Short mmCIF file of C-alpha atoms and ligand atoms in Angstrom, two decimals:
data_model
loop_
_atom_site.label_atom_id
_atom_site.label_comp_id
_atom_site.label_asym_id
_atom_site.label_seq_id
_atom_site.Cartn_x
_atom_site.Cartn_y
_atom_site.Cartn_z
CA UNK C 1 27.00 -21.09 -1.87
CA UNK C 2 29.82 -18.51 -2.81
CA UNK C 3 28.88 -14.86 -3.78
CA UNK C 4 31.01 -12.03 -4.79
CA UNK C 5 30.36 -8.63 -3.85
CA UNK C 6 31.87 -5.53 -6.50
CA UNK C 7 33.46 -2.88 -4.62
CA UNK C 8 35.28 -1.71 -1.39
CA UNK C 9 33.49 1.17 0.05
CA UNK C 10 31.70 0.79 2.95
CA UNK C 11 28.41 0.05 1.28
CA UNK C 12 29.81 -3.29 0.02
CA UNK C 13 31.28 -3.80 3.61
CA UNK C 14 27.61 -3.94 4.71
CA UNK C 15 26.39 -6.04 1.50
CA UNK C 16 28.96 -8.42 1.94
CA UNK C 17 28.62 -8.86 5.67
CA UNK C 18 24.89 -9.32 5.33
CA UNK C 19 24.69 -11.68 2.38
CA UNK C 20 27.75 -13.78 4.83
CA UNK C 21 24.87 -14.02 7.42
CA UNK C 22 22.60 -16.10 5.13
CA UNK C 23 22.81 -19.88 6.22
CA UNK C 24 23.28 -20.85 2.38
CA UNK C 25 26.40 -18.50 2.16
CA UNK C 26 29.93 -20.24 3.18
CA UNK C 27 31.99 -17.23 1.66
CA UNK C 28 31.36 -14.43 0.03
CA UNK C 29 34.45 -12.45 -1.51
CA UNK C 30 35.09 -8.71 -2.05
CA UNK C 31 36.71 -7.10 -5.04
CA UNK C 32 38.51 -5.41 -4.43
CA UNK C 33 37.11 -4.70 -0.40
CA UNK C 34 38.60 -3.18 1.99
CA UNK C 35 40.42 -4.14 5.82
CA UNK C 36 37.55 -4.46 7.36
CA UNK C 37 35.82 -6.82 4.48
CA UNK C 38 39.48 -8.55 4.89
CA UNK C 39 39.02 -9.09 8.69
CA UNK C 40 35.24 -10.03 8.72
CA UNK C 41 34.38 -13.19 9.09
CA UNK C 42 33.01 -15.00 5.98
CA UNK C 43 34.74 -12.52 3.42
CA UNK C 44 37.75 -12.86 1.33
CA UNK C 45 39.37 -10.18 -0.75
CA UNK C 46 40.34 -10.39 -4.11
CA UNK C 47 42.22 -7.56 -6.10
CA UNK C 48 40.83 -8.02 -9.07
CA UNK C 49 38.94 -5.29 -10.82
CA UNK C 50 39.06 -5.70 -14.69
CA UNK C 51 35.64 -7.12 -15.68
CA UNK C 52 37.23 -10.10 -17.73
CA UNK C 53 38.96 -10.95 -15.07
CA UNK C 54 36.53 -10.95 -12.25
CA UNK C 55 34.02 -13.12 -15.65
CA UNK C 56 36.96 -15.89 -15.13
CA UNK C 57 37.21 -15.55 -11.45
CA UNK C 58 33.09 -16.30 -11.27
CA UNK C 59 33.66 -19.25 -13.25
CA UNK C 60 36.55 -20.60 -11.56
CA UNK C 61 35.13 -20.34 -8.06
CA UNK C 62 31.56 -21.54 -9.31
CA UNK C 63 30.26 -18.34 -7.54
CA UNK C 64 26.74 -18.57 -7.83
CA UNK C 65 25.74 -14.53 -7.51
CA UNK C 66 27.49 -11.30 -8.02
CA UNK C 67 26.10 -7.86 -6.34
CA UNK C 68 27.74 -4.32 -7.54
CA UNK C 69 28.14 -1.79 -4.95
CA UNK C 70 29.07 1.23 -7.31
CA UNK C 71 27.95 3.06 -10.12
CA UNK C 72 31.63 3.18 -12.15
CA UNK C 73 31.40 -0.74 -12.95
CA UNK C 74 27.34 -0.46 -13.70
CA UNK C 75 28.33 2.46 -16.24
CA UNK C 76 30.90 0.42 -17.61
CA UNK C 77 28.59 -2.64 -18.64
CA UNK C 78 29.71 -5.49 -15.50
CA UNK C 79 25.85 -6.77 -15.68
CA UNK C 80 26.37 -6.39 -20.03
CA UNK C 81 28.99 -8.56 -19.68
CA UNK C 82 28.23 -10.58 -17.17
CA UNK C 83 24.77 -12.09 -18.26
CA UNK C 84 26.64 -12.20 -22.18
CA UNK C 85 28.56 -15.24 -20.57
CA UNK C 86 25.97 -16.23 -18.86
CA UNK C 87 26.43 -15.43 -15.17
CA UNK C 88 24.04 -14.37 -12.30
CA UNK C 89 24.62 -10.48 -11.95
CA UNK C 90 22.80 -8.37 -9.43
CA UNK C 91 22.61 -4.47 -10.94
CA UNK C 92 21.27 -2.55 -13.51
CA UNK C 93 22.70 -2.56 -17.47
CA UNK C 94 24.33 -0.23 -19.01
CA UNK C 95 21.29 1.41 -20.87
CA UNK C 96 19.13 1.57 -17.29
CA UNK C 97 21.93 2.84 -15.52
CA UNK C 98 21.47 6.32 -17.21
CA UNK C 99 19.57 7.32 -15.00
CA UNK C 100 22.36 8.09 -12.70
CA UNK C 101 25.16 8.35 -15.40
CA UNK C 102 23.58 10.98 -17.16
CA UNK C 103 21.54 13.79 -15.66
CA UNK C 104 20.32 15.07 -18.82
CA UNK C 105 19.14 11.11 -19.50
CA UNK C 106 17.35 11.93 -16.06
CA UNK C 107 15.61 15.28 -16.55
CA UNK C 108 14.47 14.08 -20.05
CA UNK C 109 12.84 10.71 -18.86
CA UNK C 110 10.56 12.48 -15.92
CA UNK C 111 9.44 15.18 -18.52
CA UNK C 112 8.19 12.28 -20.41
CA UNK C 113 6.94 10.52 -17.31
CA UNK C 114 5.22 13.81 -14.94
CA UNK C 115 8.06 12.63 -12.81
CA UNK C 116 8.19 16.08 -10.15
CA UNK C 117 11.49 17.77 -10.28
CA UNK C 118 13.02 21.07 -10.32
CA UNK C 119 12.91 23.12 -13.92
CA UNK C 120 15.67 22.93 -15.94
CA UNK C 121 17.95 23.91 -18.96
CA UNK C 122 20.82 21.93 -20.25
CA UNK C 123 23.61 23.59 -22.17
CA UNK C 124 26.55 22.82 -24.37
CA UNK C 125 27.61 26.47 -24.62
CA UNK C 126 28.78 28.50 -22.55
CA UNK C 127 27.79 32.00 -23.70
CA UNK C 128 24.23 30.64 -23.76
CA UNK C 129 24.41 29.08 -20.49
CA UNK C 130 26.04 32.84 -18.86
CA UNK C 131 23.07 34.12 -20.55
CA UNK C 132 20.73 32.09 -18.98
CA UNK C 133 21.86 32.06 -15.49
CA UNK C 134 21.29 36.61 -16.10
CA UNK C 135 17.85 35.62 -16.55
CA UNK C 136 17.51 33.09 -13.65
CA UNK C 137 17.02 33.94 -9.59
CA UNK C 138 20.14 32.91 -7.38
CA UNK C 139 20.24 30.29 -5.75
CA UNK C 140 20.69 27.90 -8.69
CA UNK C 141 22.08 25.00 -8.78
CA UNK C 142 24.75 23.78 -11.79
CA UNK C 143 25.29 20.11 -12.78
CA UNK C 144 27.50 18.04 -14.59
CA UNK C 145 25.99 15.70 -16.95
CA UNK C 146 28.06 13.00 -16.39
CA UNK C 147 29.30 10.59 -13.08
CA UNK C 148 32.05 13.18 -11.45
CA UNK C 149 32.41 11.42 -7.79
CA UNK C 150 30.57 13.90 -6.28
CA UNK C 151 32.19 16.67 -7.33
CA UNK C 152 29.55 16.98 -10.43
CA UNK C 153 26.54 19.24 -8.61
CA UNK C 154 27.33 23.03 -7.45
CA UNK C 155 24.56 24.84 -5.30
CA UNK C 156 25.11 28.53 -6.22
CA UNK C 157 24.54 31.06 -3.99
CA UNK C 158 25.01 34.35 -6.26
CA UNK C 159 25.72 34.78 -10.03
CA UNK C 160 29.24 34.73 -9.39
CA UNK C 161 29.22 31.36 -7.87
CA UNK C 162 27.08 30.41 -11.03
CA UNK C 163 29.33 31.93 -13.81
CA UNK C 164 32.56 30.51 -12.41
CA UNK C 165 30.57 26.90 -12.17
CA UNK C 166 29.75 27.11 -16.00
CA UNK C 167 33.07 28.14 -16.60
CA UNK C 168 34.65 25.87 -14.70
CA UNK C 169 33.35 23.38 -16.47
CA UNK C 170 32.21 23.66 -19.57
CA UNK C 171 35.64 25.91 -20.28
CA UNK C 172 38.40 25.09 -18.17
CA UNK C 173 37.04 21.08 -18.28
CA UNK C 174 37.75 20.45 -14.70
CA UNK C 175 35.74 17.42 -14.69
CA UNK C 176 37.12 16.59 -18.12
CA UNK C 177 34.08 14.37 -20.24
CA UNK C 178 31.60 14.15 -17.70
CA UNK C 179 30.90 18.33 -17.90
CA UNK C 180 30.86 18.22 -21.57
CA UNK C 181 27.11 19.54 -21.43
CA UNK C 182 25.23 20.48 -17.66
CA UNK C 183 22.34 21.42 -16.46
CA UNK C 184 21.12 24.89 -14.75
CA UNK C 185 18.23 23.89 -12.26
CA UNK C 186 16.04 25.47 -10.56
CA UNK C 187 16.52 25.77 -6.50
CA UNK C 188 14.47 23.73 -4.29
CA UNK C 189 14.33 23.96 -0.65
CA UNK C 190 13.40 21.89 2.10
CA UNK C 191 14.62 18.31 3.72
CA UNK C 192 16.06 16.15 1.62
CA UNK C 193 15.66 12.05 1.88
CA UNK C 194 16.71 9.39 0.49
CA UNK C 195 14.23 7.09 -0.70
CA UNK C 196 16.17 3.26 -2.19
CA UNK C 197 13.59 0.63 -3.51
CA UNK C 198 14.92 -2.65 -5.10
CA UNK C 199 13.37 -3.82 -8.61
CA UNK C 200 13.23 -6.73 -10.68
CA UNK C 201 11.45 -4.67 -13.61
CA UNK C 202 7.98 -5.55 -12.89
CA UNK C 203 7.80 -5.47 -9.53
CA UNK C 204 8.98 -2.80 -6.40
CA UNK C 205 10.16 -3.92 -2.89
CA UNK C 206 10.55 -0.19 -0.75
CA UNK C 207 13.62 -0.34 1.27
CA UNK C 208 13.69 1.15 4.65
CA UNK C 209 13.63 4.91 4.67
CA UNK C 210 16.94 6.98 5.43
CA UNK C 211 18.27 10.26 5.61
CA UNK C 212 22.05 11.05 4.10
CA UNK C 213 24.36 14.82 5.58
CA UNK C 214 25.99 15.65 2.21
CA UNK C 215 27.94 18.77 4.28
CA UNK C 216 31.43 18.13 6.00
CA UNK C 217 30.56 20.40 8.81
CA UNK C 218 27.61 20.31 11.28
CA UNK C 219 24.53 22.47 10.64
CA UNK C 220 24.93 21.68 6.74
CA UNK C 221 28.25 24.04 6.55
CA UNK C 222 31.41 23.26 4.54
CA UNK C 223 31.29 21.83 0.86
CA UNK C 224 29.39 18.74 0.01
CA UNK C 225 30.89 15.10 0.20
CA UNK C 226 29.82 11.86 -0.89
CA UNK C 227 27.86 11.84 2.68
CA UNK C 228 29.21 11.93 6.53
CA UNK C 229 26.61 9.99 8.15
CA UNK C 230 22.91 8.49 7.70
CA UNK C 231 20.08 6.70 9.84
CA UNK C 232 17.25 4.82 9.02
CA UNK C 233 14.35 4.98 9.58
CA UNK C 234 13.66 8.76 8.56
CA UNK C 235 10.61 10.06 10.43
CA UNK C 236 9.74 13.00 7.96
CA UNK C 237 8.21 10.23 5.28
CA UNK C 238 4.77 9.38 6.38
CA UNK C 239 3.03 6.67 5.28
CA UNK C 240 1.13 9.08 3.69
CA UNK C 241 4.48 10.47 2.04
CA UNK C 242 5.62 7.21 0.91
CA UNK C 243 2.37 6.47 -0.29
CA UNK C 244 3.43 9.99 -2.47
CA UNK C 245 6.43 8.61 -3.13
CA UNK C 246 5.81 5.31 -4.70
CA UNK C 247 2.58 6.86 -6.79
CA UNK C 248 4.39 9.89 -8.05
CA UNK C 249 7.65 9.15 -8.21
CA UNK C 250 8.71 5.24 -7.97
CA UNK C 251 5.78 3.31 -9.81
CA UNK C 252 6.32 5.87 -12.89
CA UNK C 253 9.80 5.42 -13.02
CA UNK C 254 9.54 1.71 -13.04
CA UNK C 255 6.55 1.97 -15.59
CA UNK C 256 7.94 4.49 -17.67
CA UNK C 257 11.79 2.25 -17.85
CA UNK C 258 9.46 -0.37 -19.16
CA UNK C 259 7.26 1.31 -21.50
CA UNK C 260 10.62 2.51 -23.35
CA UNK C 261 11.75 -0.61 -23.27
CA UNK C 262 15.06 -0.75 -20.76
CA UNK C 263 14.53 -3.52 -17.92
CA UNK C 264 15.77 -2.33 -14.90
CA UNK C 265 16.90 -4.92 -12.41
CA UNK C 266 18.75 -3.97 -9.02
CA UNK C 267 18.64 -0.92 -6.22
CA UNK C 268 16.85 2.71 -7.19
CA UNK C 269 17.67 5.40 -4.86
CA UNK C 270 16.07 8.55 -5.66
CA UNK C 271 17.77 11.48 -3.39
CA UNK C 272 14.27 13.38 -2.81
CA UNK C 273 13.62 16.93 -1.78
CA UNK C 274 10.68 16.91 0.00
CA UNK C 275 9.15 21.13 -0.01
CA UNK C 276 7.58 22.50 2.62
CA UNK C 277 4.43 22.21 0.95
CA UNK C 278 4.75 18.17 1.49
CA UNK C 279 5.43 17.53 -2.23
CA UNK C 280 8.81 15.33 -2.74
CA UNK C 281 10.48 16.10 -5.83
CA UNK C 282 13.33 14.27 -7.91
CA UNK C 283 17.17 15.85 -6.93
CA UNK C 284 18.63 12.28 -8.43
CA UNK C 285 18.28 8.70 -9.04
CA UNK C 286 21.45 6.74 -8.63
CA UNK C 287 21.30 2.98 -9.74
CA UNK C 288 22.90 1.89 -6.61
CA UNK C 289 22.52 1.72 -3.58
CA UNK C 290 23.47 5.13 -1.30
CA UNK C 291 26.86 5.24 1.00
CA UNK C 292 26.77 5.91 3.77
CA UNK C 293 22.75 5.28 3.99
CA UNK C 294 23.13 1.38 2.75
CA UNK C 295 25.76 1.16 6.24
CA UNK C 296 22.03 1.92 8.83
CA UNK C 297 20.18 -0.08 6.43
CA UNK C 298 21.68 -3.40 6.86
CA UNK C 299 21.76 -2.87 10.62
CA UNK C 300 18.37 -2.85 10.48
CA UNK C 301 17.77 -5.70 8.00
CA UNK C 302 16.37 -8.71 9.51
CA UNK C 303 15.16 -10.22 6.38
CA UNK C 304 17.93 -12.27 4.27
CA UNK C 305 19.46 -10.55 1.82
CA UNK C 306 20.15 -13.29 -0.49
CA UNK C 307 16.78 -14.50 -0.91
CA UNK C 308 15.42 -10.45 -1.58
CA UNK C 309 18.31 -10.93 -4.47
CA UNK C 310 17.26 -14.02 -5.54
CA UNK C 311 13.49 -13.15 -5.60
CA UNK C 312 14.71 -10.14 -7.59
CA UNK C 313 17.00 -11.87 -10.34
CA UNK C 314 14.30 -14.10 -10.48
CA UNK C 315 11.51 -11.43 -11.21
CA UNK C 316 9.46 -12.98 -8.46
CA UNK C 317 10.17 -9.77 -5.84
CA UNK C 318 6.23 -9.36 -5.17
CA UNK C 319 6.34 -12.73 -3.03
CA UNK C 320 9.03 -11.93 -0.89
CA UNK C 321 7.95 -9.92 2.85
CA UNK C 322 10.68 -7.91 4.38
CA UNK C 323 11.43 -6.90 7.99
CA UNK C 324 13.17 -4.16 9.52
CA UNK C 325 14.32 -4.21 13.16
CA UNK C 326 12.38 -1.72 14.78
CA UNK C 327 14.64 0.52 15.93
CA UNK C 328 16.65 3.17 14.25
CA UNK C 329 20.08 2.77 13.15
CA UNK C 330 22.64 5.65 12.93
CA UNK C 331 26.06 5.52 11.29
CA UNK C 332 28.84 8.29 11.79
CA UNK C 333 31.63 8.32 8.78
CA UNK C 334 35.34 9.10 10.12
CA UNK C 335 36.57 11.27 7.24
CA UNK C 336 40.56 11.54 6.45
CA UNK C 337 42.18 14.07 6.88
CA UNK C 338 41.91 16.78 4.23
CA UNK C 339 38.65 15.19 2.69
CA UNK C 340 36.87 15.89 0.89
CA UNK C 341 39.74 18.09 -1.57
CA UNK C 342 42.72 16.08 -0.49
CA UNK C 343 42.38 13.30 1.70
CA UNK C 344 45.48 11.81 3.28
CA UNK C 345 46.05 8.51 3.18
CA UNK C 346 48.78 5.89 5.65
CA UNK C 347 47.51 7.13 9.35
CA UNK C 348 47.17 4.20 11.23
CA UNK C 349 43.91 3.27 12.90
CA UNK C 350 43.34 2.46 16.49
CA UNK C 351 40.68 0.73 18.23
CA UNK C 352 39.55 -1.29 16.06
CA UNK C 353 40.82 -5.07 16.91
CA UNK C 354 38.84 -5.23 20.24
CA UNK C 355 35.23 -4.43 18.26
CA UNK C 356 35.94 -7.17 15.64
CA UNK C 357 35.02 -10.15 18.14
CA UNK C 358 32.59 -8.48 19.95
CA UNK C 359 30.39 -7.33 16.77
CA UNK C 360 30.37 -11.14 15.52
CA UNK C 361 28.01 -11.80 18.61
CA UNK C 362 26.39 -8.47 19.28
CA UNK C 363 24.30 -7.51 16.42
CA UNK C 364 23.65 -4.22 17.71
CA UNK C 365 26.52 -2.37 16.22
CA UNK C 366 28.71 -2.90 13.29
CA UNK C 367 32.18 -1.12 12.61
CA UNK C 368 31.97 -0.61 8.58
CA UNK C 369 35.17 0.01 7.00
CA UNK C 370 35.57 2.19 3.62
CA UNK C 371 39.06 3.49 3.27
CA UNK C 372 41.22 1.45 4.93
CA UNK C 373 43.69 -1.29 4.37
CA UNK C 374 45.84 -3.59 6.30
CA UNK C 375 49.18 -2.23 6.36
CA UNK C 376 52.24 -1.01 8.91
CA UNK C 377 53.94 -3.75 11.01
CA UNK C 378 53.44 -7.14 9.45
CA UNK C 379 50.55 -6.05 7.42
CA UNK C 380 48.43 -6.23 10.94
CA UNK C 381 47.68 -2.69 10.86
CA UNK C 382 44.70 -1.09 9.98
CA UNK C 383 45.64 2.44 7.97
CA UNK C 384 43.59 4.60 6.34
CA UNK C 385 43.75 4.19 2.71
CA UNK C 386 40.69 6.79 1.08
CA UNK C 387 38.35 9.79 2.02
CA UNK C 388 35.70 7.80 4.10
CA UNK C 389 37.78 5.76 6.48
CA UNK C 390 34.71 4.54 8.18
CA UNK C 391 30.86 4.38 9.20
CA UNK C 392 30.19 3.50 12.90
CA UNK C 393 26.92 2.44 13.21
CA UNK C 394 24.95 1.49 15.58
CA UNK C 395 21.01 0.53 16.78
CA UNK C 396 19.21 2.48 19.60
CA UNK C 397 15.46 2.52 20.60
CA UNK C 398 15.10 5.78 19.18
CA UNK C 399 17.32 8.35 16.95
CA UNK C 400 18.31 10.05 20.09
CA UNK C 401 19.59 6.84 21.78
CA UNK C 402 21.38 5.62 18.12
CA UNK C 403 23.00 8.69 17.95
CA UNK C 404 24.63 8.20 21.46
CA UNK C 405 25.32 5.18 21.14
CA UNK C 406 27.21 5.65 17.74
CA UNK C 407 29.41 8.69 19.17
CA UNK C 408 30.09 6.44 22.17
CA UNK C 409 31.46 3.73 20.02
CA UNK C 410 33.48 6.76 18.38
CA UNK C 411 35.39 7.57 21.06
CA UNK C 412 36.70 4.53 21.47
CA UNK C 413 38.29 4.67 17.66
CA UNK C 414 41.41 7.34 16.70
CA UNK C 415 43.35 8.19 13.75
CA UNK C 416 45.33 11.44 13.56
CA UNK C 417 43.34 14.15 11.49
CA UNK C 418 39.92 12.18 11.67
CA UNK C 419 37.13 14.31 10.73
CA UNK C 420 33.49 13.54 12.15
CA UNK C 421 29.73 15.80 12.44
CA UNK C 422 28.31 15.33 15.64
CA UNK C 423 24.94 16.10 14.56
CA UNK C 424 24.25 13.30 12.70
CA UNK C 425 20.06 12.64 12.75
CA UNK C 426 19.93 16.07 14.14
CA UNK C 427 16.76 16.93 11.92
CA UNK C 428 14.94 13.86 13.50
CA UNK C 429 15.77 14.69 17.24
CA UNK C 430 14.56 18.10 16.28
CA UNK C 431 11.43 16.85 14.74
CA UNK C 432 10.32 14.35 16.94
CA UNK C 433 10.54 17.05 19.82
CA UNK C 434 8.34 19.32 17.93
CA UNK C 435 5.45 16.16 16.97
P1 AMP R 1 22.97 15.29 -6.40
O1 AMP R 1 24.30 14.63 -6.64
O2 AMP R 1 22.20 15.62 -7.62
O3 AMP R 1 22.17 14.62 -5.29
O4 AMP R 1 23.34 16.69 -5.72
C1 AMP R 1 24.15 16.77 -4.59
C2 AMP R 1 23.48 17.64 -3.57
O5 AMP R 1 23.22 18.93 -4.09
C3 AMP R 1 22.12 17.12 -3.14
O6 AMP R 1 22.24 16.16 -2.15
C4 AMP R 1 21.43 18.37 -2.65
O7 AMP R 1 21.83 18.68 -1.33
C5 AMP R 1 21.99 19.42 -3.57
N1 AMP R 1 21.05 19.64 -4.69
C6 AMP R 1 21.00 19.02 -5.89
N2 AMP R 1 20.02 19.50 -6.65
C7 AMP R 1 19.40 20.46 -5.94
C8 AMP R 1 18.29 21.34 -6.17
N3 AMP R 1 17.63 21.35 -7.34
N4 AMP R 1 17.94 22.18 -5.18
C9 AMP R 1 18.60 22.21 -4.00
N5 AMP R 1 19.66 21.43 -3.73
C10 AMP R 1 20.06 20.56 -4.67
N1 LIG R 2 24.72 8.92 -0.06
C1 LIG R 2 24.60 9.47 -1.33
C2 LIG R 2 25.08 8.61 -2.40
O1 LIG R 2 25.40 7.46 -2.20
O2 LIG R 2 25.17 9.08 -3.52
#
């Protein structure tokens, strides 16, 4: 069978190098991917990205399933236009996939559904929204309504910070359509998780649990990015927390999609908050699967893929079983250069060639590329080529053990200007010291 991931971050590195692992997949090809999908066994590249292209490329190839990494083609209408001509699409529609592509979409649909989340106003104007944030406490946190890569949320720590974030987008339009109206929310404090379930409408398979580190610096310093590192699984959720989770949160959202008539079919991640009180509350939903958190994830997927996706198109997900390898898995991202603001791009990557035997027999590690491509002398070389370069990741018998084994792999791997934490599952080692 031939499958086509959408994408070439290195979430659909991991997709497509787990769905190649299935004994009914002979290829599965990456649009447009990345080096490391182009070096993996079982993948091919294609650069194609137009959506009536990649219809005709489906029915050329006879490609029995396609899976979309990220939210832009989702927002755009791929699994619209896919199922219109009649092909197998894994991924929410347009109209589901609201509930990342607009926030306001969000906030209104867990009002109607007692979905717990922070308080909220959303404004169009800016004099009302100045006015507002005068009669607010600091810290408060100003969003973008729209998909802005990241660059949509802005925690504010005083009233300046707040004013200049309204202004900055609602006035000066830095994020151009996507901050035509935001939101002002309320605070919330505690440790945040993310918590990705897949759905075929009726029914809800829980994915492992993971924990993302939005900050560039260790110890949660430096701006946000679109995450430096995850593991899985993430202590803090309890079976009594996920047993939270699914009633309060998950099962409503699934319900409530249904009640109002949207079918839902793919990944759910809801970034959670979970207070110090034990309560988790809503921060997002993205209809997608999380990068860097999908990289641990697969690691730790023994199950095969294919048949969860299958089970899913085919609305039969509540007869499928799923198992995780026990252990935790931790993946570091090597940033560029100047990431998150201005990433540089061409540095050539070292270290790489000897891991790309070695990880086709040793399942305990996987080298995920995001931003790269093959480049330099002959095309051989490996350059970077985006913001997250890649996510090392690797398996250990606990988080302490993952973590050393990840940064061990790390050392091995160079490119001028890399950027790396070194704390990633810090919160867990912590924790499991304390319990
Ligand atoms: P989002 O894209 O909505 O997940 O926001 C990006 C990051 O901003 C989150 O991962 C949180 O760290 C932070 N954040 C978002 N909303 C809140 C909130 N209401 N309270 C505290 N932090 C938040
Ligand atoms: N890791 C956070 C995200 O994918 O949005």
């Amino acid at each position: 069978m031939k499958l086509l991931v959408i994408g070439g971050g290195g979430r659909e590195h991991a997709l497509a190098w787990k769905l190649s692992l299935s004994p009914r997949v002979h290829k599965v090809f990456v649009a447009p991917g990345n080096a490391g999908t182009a070096l993996e066994h079982g993948l091919e590249n294609i650069p194609i990205t137009s959506i009536p292209d990649l219809i005709e490329f489906v029915r050329k190839e006879q490609i029995a399933i396609t899976v979309v990494g990220p939210e832009i083609p989702l927002a755009a209408g791929i699994v619209d236009a896919f199922q219109a001509s009649g092909l197998k699409i894994f991924g929410p529609k347009q109209q589901a996939a609201q509930l990342e592509t607009s926030k306001i979409f969000a906030k209104k649909f867990m009002q109607r559904h007692q979905i717990p989340t922070a308080s909220y106003e959303s404004f169009t104007d800016p004099e009302l929204a100045h006015q507002y944030i005068d009669q607010q406490h600091v810290p408060l946190v100003i969003k973008a309504d729209g998909l802005a890569a990241g660059k949509g949320v802005i925690v504010a720590q005083t009233y300046d910070e707040a004013h200049s974030a309204v202004n900055s987008i609602l006035v000066e339009k830095n994020l151009g359509a996507a901050g035509c109206e935001i939101i002002i929310e309320e605070f919330l404090q505690g440790i945040e998780v993310s918590f990705i379930v897949m759905t075929d409408s009726l029914h809800i398979l829980p994915l492992a649990t993971s924990q993302d580190h939005k900050r560039l610096y260790d110890g949660e310093l430096g701006p946000n990015t679109g995450g430096m590192g995850a593991y899985s699984p993430a202590p803090f959720i309890s079976p009594n927390l996920h047993g939270q989770i699914m009633r309060n949160i998950i099962d409503p959202v699934i319900s409530g999609l249904k009640q109002e008539g949207i079918h839902y079919t793919g990944f759910l991640y809801a970034g959670l908050m979970i207070t110090a009180d034990g309560h988790a509350n809503v921060l997002e939903f993205n209809c997608r699967l999380g990068d860097p958190e999908t990289q641990p994830i697969m690691l730790r997927l023994k199950s095969d893929l294919l048949t969860l996706i299958e089970h899913a198109i085919n609305e039969t997900l509540n007869k499928v079983d799923v198992e995780w390898d026990k252990r935790t898995a931790l993946g570091v991202v090597m940033a560029a250069h100047g990431y998150p603001e201005n990433p540089r791009k061409n540095d050539v990557v070292h270290g790489l060639h000897e891991f790309i035997n070695e990880q086709e027999d040793n399942d305990s590690f996987h080298i995920f590329h995001a931003g790269t491509i093959m480049g330099g002398k002959d095309e051989k070389e490996i350059m970077t080529a985006g913001g997250r370069v890649l996510c090392v990741t690797a398996l250990g018998e606990n988080v302490k053990i993952a973590q050393e084994n990840t940064y061990k792999l790390i050392k091995k791997i160079h490119f001028d200007g890399y950027q790396i934490r070194h704390d990633i599952g810090y919160q867990s080692i912590n924790y499991q010291k304390k319990s």
